[in-house]
Short mmCIF file of N, CA and C and ligand atoms in Angstrom, two decimals:
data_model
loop_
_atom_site.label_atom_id
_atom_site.label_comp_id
_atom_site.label_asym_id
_atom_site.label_seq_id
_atom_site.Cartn_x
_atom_site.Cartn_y
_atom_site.Cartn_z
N UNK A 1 14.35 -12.68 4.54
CA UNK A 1 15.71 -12.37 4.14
C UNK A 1 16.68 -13.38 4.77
N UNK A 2 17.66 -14.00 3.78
CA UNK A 2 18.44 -15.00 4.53
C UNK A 2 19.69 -14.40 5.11
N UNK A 3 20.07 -14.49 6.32
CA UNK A 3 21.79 -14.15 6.56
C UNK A 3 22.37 -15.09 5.59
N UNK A 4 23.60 -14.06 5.34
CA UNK A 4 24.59 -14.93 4.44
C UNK A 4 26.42 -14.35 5.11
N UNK A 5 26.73 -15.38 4.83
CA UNK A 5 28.43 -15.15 5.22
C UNK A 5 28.68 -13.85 5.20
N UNK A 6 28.50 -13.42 4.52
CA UNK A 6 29.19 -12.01 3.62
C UNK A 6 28.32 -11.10 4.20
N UNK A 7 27.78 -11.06 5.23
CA UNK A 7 27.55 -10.25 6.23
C UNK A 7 28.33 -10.02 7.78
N UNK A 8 28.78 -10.94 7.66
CA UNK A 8 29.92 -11.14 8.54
C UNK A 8 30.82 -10.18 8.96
N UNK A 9 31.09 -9.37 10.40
CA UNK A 9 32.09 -8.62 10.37
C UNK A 9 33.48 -9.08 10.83
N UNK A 10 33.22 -10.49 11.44
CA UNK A 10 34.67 -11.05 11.62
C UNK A 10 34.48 -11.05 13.31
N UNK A 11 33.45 -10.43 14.03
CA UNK A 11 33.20 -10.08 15.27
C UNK A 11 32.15 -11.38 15.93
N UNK A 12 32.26 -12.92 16.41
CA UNK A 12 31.80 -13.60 16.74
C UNK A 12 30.39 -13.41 17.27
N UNK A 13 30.68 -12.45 18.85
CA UNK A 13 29.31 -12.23 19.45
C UNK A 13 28.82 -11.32 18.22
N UNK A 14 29.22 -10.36 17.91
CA UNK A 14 28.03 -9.02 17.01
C UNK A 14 27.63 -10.47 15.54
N UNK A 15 28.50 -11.32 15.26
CA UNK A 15 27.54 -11.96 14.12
C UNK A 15 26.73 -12.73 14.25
N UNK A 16 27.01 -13.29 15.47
CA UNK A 16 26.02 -14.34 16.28
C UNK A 16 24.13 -13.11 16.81
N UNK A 17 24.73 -12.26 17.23
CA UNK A 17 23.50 -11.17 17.37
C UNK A 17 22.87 -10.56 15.94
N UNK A 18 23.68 -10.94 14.99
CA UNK A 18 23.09 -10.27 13.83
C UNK A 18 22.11 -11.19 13.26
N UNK A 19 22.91 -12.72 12.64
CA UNK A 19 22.36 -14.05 12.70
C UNK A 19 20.83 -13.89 13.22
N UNK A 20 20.92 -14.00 15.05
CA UNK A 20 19.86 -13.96 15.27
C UNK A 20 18.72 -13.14 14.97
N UNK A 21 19.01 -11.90 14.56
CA UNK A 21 18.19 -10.67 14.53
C UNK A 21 17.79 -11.13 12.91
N UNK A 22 18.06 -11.74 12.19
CA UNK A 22 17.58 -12.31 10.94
C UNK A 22 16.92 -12.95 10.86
N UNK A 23 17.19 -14.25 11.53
CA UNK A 23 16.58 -15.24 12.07
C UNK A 23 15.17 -14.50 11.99
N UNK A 24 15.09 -14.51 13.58
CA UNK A 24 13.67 -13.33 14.29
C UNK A 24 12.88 -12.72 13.19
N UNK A 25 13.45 -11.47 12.56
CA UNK A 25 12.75 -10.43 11.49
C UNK A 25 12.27 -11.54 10.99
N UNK A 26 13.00 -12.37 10.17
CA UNK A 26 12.60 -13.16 8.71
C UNK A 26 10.94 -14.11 9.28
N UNK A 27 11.33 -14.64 10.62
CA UNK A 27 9.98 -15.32 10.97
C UNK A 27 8.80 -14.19 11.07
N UNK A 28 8.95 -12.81 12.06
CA UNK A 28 8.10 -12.47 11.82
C UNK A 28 7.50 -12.07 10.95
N UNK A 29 8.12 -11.37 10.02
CA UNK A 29 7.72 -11.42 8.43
C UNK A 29 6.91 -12.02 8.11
N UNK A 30 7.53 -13.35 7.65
CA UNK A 30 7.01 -14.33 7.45
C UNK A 30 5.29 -14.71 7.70
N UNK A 31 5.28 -15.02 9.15
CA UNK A 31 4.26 -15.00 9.74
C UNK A 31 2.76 -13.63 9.42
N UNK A 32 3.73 -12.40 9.53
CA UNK A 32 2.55 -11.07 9.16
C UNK A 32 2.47 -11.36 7.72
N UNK A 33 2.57 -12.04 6.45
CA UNK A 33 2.39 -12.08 5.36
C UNK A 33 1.94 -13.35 4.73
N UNK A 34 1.69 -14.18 6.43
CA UNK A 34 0.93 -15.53 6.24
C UNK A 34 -1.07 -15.02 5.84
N UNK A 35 -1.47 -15.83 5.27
CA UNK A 35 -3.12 -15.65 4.66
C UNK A 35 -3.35 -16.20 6.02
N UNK A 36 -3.30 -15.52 7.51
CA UNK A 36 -4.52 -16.62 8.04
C UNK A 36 -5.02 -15.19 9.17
N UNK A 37 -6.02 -15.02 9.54
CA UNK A 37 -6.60 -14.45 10.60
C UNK A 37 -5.51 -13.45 11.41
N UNK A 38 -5.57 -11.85 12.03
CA UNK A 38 -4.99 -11.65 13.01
C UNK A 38 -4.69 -12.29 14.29
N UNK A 39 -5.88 -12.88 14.61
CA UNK A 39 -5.54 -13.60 15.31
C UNK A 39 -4.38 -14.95 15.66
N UNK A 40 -4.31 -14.92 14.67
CA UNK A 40 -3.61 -16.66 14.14
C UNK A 40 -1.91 -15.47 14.25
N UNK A 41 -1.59 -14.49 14.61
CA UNK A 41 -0.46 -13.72 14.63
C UNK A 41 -0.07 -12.83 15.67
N UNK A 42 -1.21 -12.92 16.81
CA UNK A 42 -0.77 -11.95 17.82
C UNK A 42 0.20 -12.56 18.69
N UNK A 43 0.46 -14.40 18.87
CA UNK A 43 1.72 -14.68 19.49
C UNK A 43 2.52 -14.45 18.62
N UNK A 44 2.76 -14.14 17.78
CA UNK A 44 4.44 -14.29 16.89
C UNK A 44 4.20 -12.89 17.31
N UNK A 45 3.92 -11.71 17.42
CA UNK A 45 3.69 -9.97 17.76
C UNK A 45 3.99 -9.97 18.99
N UNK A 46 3.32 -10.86 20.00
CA UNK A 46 3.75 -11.13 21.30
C UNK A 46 5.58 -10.81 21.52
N UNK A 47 5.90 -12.39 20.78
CA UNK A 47 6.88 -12.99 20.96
C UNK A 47 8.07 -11.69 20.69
N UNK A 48 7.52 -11.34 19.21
CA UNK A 48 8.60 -10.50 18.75
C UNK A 48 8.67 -8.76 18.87
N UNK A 49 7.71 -8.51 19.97
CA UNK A 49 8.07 -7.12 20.25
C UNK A 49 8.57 -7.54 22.09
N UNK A 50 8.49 -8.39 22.50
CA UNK A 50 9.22 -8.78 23.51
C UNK A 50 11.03 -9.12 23.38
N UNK A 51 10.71 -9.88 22.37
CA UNK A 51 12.41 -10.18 22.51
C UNK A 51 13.11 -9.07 21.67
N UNK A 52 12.52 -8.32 20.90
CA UNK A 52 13.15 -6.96 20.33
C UNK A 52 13.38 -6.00 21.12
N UNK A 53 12.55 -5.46 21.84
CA UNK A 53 12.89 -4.18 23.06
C UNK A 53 13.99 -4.52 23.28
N UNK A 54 14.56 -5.38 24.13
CA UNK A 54 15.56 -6.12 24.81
C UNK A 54 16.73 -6.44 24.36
N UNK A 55 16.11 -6.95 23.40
CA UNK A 55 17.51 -8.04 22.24
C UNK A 55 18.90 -6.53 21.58
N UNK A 56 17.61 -5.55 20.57
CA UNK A 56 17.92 -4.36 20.39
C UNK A 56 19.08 -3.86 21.14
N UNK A 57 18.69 -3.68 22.28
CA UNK A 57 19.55 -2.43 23.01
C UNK A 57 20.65 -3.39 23.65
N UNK A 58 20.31 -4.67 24.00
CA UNK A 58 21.66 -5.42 24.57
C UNK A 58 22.51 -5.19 23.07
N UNK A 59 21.94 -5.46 21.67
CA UNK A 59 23.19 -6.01 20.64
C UNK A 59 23.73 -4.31 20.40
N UNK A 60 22.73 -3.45 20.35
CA UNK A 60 23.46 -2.14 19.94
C UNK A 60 24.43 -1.71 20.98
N UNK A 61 24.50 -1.76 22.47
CA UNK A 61 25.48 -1.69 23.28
C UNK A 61 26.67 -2.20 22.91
N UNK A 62 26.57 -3.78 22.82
CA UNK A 62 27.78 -4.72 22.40
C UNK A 62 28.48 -3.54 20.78
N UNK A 63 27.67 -3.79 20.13
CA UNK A 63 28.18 -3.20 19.12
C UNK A 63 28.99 -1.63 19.18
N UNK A 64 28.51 -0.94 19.94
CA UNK A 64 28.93 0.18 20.19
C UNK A 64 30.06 -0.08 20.92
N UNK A 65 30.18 -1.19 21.72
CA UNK A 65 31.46 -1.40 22.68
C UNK A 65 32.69 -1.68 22.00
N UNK A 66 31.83 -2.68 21.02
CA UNK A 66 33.37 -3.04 19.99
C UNK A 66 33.60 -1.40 18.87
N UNK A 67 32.93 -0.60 18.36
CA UNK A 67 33.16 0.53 17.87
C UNK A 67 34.35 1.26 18.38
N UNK A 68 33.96 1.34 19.91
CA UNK A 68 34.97 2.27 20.74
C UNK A 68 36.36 1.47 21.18
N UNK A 69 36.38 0.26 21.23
CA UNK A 69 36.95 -0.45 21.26
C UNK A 69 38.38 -0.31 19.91
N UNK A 70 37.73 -0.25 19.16
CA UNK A 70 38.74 -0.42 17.85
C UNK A 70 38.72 1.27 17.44
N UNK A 71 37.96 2.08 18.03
CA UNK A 71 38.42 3.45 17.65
C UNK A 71 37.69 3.77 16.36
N UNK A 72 36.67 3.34 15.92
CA UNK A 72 36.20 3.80 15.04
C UNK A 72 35.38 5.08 14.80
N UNK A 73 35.81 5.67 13.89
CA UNK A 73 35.49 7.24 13.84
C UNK A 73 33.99 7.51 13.73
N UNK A 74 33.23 6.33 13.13
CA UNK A 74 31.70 6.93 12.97
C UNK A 74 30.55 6.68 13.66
N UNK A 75 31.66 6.17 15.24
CA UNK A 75 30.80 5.63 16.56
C UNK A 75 29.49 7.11 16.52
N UNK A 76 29.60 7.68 16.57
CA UNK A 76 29.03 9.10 17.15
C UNK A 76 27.75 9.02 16.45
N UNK A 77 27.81 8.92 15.03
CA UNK A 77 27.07 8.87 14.38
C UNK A 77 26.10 7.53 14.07
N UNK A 78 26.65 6.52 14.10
CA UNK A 78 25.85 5.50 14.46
C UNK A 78 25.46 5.38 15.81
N UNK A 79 26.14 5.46 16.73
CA UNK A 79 24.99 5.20 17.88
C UNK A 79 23.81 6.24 17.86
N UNK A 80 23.76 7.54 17.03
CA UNK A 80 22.32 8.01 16.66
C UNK A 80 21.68 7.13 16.18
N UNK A 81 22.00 6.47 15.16
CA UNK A 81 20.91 5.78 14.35
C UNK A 81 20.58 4.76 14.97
N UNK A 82 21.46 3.96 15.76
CA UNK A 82 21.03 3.08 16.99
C UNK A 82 19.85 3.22 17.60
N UNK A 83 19.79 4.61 18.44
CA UNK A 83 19.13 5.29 19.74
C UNK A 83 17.61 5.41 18.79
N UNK A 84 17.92 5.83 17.82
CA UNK A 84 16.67 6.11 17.00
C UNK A 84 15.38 4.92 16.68
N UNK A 85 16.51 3.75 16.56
CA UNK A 85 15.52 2.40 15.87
C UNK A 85 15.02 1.73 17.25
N UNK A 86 15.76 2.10 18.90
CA UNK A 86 15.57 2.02 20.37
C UNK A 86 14.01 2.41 19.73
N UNK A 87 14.15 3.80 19.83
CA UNK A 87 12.87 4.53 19.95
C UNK A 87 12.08 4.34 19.19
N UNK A 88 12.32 4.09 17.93
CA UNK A 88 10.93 3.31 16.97
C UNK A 88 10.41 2.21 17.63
N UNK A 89 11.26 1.04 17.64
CA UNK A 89 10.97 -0.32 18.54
C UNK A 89 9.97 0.07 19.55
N UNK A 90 10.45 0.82 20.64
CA UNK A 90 9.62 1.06 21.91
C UNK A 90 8.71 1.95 21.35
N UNK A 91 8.18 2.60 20.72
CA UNK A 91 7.07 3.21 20.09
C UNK A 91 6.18 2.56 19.80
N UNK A 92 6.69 1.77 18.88
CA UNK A 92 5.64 0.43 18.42
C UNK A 92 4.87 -0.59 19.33
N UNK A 93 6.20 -0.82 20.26
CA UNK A 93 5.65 -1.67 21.64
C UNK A 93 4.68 -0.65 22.17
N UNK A 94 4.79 0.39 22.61
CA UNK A 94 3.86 1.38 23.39
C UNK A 94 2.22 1.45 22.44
N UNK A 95 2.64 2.02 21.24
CA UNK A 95 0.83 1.89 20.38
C UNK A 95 0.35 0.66 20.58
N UNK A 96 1.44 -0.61 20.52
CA UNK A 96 0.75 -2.25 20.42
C UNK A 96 -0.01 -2.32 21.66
N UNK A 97 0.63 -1.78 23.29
CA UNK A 97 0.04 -2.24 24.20
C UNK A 97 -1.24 -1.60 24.92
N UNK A 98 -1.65 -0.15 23.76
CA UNK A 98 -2.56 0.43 23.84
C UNK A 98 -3.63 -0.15 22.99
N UNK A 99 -2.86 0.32 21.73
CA UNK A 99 -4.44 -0.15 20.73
C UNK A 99 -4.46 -1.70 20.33
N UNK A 100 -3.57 -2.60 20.88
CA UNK A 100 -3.85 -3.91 20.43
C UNK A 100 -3.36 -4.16 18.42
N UNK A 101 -3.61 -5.13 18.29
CA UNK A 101 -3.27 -5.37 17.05
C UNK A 101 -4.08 -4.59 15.98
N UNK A 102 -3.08 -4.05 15.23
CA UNK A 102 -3.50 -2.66 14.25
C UNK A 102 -2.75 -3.14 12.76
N UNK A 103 -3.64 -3.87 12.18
CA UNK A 103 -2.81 -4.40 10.50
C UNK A 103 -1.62 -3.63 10.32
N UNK A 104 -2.03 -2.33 9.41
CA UNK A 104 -1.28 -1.06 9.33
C UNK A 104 -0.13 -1.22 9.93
N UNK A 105 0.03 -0.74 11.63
CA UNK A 105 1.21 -0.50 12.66
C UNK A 105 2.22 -1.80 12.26
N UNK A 106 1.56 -3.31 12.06
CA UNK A 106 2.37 -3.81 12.15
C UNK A 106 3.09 -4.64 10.71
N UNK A 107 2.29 -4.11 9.82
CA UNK A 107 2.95 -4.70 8.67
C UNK A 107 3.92 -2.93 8.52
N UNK A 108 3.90 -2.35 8.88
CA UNK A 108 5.02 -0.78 9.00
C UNK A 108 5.95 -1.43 9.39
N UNK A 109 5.96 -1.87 10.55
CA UNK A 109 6.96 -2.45 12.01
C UNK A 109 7.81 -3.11 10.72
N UNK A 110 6.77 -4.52 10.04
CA UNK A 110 7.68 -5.56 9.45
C UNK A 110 8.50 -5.00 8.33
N UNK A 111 8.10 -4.23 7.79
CA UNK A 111 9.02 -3.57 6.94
C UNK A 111 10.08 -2.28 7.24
N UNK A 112 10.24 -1.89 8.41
CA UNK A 112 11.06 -1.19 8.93
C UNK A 112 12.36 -2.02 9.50
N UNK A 113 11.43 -3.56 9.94
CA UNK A 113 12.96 -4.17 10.57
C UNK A 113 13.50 -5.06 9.66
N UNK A 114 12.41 -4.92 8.16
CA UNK A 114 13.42 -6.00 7.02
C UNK A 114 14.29 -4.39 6.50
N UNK A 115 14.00 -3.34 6.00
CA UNK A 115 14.77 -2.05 5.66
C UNK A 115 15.94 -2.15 6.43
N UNK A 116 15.67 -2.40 7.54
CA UNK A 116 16.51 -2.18 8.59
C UNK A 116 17.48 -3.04 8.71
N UNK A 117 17.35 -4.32 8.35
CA UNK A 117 18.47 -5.22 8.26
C UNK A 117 19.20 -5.46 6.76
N UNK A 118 18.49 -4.88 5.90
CA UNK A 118 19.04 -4.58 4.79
C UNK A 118 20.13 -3.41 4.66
N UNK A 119 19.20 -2.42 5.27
CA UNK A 119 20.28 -1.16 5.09
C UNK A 119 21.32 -0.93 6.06
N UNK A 120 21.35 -1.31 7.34
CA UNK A 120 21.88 -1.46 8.38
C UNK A 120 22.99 -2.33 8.73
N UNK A 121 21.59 -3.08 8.99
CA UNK A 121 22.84 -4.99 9.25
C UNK A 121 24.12 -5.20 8.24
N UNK A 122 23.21 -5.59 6.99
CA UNK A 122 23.77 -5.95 5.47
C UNK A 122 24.73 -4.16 4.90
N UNK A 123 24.70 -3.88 5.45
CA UNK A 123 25.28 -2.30 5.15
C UNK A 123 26.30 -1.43 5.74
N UNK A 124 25.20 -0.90 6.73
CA UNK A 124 26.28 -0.04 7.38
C UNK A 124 27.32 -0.16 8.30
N UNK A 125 26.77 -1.44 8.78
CA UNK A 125 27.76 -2.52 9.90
C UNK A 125 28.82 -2.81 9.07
N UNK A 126 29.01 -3.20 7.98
CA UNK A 126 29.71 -3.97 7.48
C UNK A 126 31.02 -2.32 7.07
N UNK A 127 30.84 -1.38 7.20
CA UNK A 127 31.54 -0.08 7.05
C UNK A 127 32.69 -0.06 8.53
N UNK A 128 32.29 -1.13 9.93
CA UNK A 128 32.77 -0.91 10.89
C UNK A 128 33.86 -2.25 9.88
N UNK A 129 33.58 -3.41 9.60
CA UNK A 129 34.46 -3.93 9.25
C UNK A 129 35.59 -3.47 7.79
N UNK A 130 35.11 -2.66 7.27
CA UNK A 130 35.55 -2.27 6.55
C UNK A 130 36.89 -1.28 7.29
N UNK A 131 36.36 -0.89 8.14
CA UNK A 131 37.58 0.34 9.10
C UNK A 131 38.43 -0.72 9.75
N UNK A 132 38.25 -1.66 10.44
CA UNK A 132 38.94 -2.83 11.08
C UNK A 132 40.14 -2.93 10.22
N UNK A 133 39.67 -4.24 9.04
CA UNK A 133 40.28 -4.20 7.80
C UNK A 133 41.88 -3.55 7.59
N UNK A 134 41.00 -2.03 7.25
CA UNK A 134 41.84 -1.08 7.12
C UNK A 134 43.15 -0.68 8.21
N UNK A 135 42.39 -0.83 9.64
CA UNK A 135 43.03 -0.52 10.67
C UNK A 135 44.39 -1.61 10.86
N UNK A 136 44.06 -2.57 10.63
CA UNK A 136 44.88 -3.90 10.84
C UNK A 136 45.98 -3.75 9.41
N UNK A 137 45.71 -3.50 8.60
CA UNK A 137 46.56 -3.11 7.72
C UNK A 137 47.70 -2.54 7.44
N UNK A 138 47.08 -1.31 8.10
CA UNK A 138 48.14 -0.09 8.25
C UNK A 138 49.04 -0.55 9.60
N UNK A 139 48.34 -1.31 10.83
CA UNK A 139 49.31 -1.47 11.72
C UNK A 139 50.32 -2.74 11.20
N UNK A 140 50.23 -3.53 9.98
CA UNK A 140 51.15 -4.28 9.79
C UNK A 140 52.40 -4.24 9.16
N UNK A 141 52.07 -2.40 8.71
CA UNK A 141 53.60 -1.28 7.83
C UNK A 141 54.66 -1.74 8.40
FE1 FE2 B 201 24.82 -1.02 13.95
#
């Protein structure tokens, strides 16, 4: 999936964290839907349930900071859905570091974090700029 402008919320760091989180998904993707051996994929699985645990909860913080920040009403409710994709992420990390590489688990994973940046990123984020927008509007009466 490519980032495109028009995902943009106007918020430098959160588009620069989104950017990247595209970036990331799209390679691993990529990579789990390459023809070559599991093996030939457990560093890109490595790579990318490492910098996800992490990456995750630093950008959903930021994001939640700017939410409360500008007063947006559906903080409450998105930082559920936040806390939730926390806990999928670290779920996944937890089965990976038990049962090792599991086809199944991780072509799930890859399609939960392309859903996820579709419905999310490309989506529901873009509802905080949509309130901004709005907000800046009305204060210019
Ligand atoms: Fe979000």
């Amino acid at each position: 999936m490519i980032w495109k402008e028009k995902y943009k919320i106007g918020v430098s760091l959160i588009d620069a964290q989104h950017e990247e989180l595209f970036r990331r998904v799209t390679d691993f993707v990529e990579t789990l839907r390459s023809p070559v051996e599991w093996t030939g994929k457990v560093g890109k699985v490595n790579e990318t349930l490492a910098f996800m645990k992490d990456y995750v909860v630093t950008h959903f913080r930021d994001e939640e900071a700017y939410q409360r920040k500008i007063g947006y009403p559906g903080l409450e409710a998105h930082t559920k859905i936040h806390n939730d994709m926390v806990r999928y992420v670290a779920d996944v990390a937890a089965q990976y570091e038990q049962a090792g590489y599991k086809e199944q688990l991780m072509q799930q994973f890859a399609g939960k974090l392309l859903a996820w940046l579709i419905n999310h990123v490309a989506a529901e984020d873009q509802k905080i700029a949509d309130y901004e927008r709005g907000r800046g509007a009305a204060g210019n009466e």
